[in-house]
Amino acid sequence: MEDNFFERVYDIVRQIPEGKVTSYGAIAKALGSARSARMVGWAMNASHGHDDVPAHRVVNRFGMLSGKHHFAGTNLMQQLLENEGIAVVDNQIVDFEKHFWQPKI
């Protein structure tokens, strides 16, 4: 069950366009498990062996880089987002609504 859920999370994360971000909760809701945002977080923590999963594009519902400590180097998540044109100040995405991508099933 868990591996299947994780793969479904990764399928959605792979669809996030460059220069966009989404939240753990939005992914959970798209999967029909609105209360499973924390499990989406666990999936993202386990995704680092998957080079094709752009985990840096998943943030919390306020646009905070809550998963940044799971990346190698203290600022890697921020650097990856900034390379895609997303400004980050104090670990929070500037103009979060502008960069937010709503996943679809």
PDB file of C-alpha atoms in Angstrom:
ATOM      1  CA  MET A   1       0.000   0.000   0.000  1.00  0.00           C
ATOM      2  CA  GLU A   2       2.669   2.506   1.036  1.00  0.00           C
ATOM      3  CA  ASP A   3       4.931   1.885  -1.986  1.00  0.00           C
ATOM      4  CA  ASN A   4       1.949   2.266  -4.317  1.00  0.00           C
ATOM      5  CA  PHE A   5       0.963   5.543  -2.607  1.00  0.00           C
ATOM      6  CA  PHE A   6       4.540   6.828  -2.887  1.00  0.00           C
ATOM      7  CA  GLU A   7       4.630   6.011  -6.607  1.00  0.00           C
ATOM      8  CA  ARG A   8       1.325   7.823  -7.133  1.00  0.00           C
ATOM      9  CA  VAL A   9       2.820  10.850  -5.330  1.00  0.00           C
ATOM     10  CA  TYR A  10       5.902  10.700  -7.574  1.00  0.00           C
ATOM     11  CA  ASP A  11       3.700  10.506 -10.680  1.00  0.00           C
ATOM     12  CA  ILE A  12       2.098  13.821  -9.684  1.00  0.00           C
ATOM     13  CA  VAL A  13       5.382  15.473  -8.692  1.00  0.00           C
ATOM     14  CA  ARG A  14       6.877  14.583 -12.087  1.00  0.00           C
ATOM     15  CA  GLN A  15       4.079  16.665 -13.678  1.00  0.00           C
ATOM     16  CA  ILE A  16       4.897  19.908 -11.828  1.00  0.00           C
ATOM     17  CA  PRO A  17       6.105  22.317 -14.510  1.00  0.00           C
ATOM     18  CA  GLU A  18       9.480  23.998 -14.180  1.00  0.00           C
ATOM     19  CA  GLY A  19       9.039  27.319 -12.377  1.00  0.00           C
ATOM     20  CA  LYS A  20       5.993  26.068 -10.445  1.00  0.00           C
ATOM     21  CA  VAL A  21       5.486  24.514  -7.014  1.00  0.00           C
ATOM     22  CA  THR A  22       2.714  22.669  -5.229  1.00  0.00           C
ATOM     23  CA  SER A  23       2.008  21.627  -1.656  1.00  0.00           C
ATOM     24  CA  TYR A  24       1.916  18.330   0.186  1.00  0.00           C
ATOM     25  CA  GLY A  25      -1.794  18.864   0.839  1.00  0.00           C
ATOM     26  CA  ALA A  26      -2.622  19.631  -2.795  1.00  0.00           C
ATOM     27  CA  ILE A  27      -0.948  16.370  -3.840  1.00  0.00           C
ATOM     28  CA  ALA A  28      -2.825  14.433  -1.148  1.00  0.00           C
ATOM     29  CA  LYS A  29      -6.128  15.978  -2.237  1.00  0.00           C
ATOM     30  CA  ALA A  30      -5.440  15.130  -5.899  1.00  0.00           C
ATOM     31  CA  LEU A  31      -4.892  11.517  -4.840  1.00  0.00           C
ATOM     32  CA  GLY A  32      -8.248  11.469  -3.052  1.00  0.00           C
ATOM     33  CA  SER A  33      -6.577  11.369   0.380  1.00  0.00           C
ATOM     34  CA  ALA A  34      -6.934  14.960   1.557  1.00  0.00           C
ATOM     35  CA  ARG A  35      -5.837  14.054   5.085  1.00  0.00           C
ATOM     36  CA  SER A  36      -2.617  12.382   3.916  1.00  0.00           C
ATOM     37  CA  ALA A  37      -0.373  15.442   3.501  1.00  0.00           C
ATOM     38  CA  ARG A  38       2.062  14.052   6.065  1.00  0.00           C
ATOM     39  CA  MET A  39       2.321  10.786   4.139  1.00  0.00           C
ATOM     40  CA  VAL A  40       3.072  12.814   0.996  1.00  0.00           C
ATOM     41  CA  GLY A  41       5.892  14.364   3.026  1.00  0.00           C
ATOM     42  CA  TRP A  42       7.201  10.914   3.874  1.00  0.00           C
ATOM     43  CA  ALA A  43       7.086  10.009   0.189  1.00  0.00           C
ATOM     44  CA  MET A  44       9.072  13.141  -0.640  1.00  0.00           C
ATOM     45  CA  ASN A  45      11.642  12.282   2.045  1.00  0.00           C
ATOM     46  CA  ALA A  46      12.031   8.862   0.425  1.00  0.00           C
ATOM     47  CA  SER A  47      12.272  10.262  -3.120  1.00  0.00           C
ATOM     48  CA  HIS A  48      15.922  11.241  -3.126  1.00  0.00           C
ATOM     49  CA  GLY A  49      16.953   8.081  -4.960  1.00  0.00           C
ATOM     50  CA  HIS A  50      14.599   9.037  -7.785  1.00  0.00           C
ATOM     51  CA  ASP A  51      16.461  11.539  -9.956  1.00  0.00           C
ATOM     52  CA  ASP A  52      13.362  12.136 -12.088  1.00  0.00           C
ATOM     53  CA  VAL A  53      11.254  13.373  -9.137  1.00  0.00           C
ATOM     54  CA  PRO A  54      11.642  17.175  -8.727  1.00  0.00           C
ATOM     55  CA  ALA A  55      11.118  17.109  -4.958  1.00  0.00           C
ATOM     56  CA  HIS A  56      12.307  20.709  -4.625  1.00  0.00           C
ATOM     57  CA  ARG A  57       8.994  21.821  -6.166  1.00  0.00           C
ATOM     58  CA  VAL A  58       6.946  20.536  -3.197  1.00  0.00           C
ATOM     59  CA  VAL A  59       6.513  22.948  -0.286  1.00  0.00           C
ATOM     60  CA  ASN A  60       4.093  23.404   2.580  1.00  0.00           C
ATOM     61  CA  ARG A  61       0.738  25.159   2.243  1.00  0.00           C
ATOM     62  CA  PHE A  62       2.283  28.530   3.131  1.00  0.00           C
ATOM     63  CA  GLY A  63       5.037  28.295   0.528  1.00  0.00           C
ATOM     64  CA  MET A  64       7.710  27.473   3.102  1.00  0.00           C
ATOM     65  CA  LEU A  65      10.626  25.222   2.149  1.00  0.00           C
ATOM     66  CA  SER A  66       9.739  22.835   4.965  1.00  0.00           C
ATOM     67  CA  GLY A  67      11.605  19.907   3.378  1.00  0.00           C
ATOM     68  CA  LYS A  68      14.865  21.757   2.744  1.00  0.00           C
ATOM     69  CA  HIS A  69      16.823  19.879   5.410  1.00  0.00           C
ATOM     70  CA  HIS A  70      16.343  16.669   3.395  1.00  0.00           C
ATOM     71  CA  PHE A  71      18.478  18.043   0.550  1.00  0.00           C
ATOM     72  CA  ALA A  72      22.254  17.802   0.391  1.00  0.00           C
ATOM     73  CA  GLY A  73      23.671  21.188   1.330  1.00  0.00           C
ATOM     74  CA  THR A  74      21.759  23.715   3.372  1.00  0.00           C
ATOM     75  CA  ASN A  75      20.517  25.827   0.454  1.00  0.00           C
ATOM     76  CA  LEU A  76      20.169  23.285  -2.369  1.00  0.00           C
ATOM     77  CA  MET A  77      16.361  23.344  -2.433  1.00  0.00           C
ATOM     78  CA  GLN A  78      16.368  27.147  -2.594  1.00  0.00           C
ATOM     79  CA  GLN A  79      19.054  27.164  -5.303  1.00  0.00           C
ATOM     80  CA  LEU A  80      17.095  24.701  -7.444  1.00  0.00           C
ATOM     81  CA  LEU A  81      13.949  26.843  -7.163  1.00  0.00           C
ATOM     82  CA  GLU A  82      15.845  30.061  -7.883  1.00  0.00           C
ATOM     83  CA  ASN A  83      17.389  28.410 -10.969  1.00  0.00           C
ATOM     84  CA  GLU A  84      13.788  28.019 -12.196  1.00  0.00           C
ATOM     85  CA  GLY A  85      12.977  31.699 -11.604  1.00  0.00           C
ATOM     86  CA  ILE A  86      11.278  31.347  -8.208  1.00  0.00           C
ATOM     87  CA  ALA A  87      12.404  33.892  -5.629  1.00  0.00           C
ATOM     88  CA  VAL A  88      12.833  32.635  -2.061  1.00  0.00           C
ATOM     89  CA  VAL A  89      13.251  34.902   0.978  1.00  0.00           C
ATOM     90  CA  ASP A  90      13.685  33.534   4.513  1.00  0.00           C
ATOM     91  CA  ASN A  91      12.825  30.012   3.319  1.00  0.00           C
ATOM     92  CA  GLN A  92       9.515  31.181   1.852  1.00  0.00           C
ATOM     93  CA  ILE A  93       8.503  31.482  -1.803  1.00  0.00           C
ATOM     94  CA  VAL A  94       7.837  35.048  -2.916  1.00  0.00           C
ATOM     95  CA  ASP A  95       4.510  35.385  -4.782  1.00  0.00           C
ATOM     96  CA  PHE A  96       3.532  31.841  -3.775  1.00  0.00           C
ATOM     97  CA  GLU A  97       0.089  32.113  -5.408  1.00  0.00           C
ATOM     98  CA  LYS A  98       1.697  33.079  -8.732  1.00  0.00           C
ATOM     99  CA  HIS A  99       3.958  30.016  -8.698  1.00  0.00           C
ATOM    100  CA  PHE A 100       1.420  27.545  -7.272  1.00  0.00           C
ATOM    101  CA  TRP A 101       0.459  24.628  -9.523  1.00  0.00           C
ATOM    102  CA  GLN A 102      -2.764  22.737  -8.770  1.00  0.00           C
ATOM    103  CA  PRO A 103      -2.321  19.021  -9.478  1.00  0.00           C
ATOM    104  CA  LYS A 104      -4.993  17.186 -11.420  1.00  0.00           C
ATOM    105  CA  ILE A 105      -5.658  13.472 -11.310  1.00  0.00           C
TER     106      ILE A 105
END
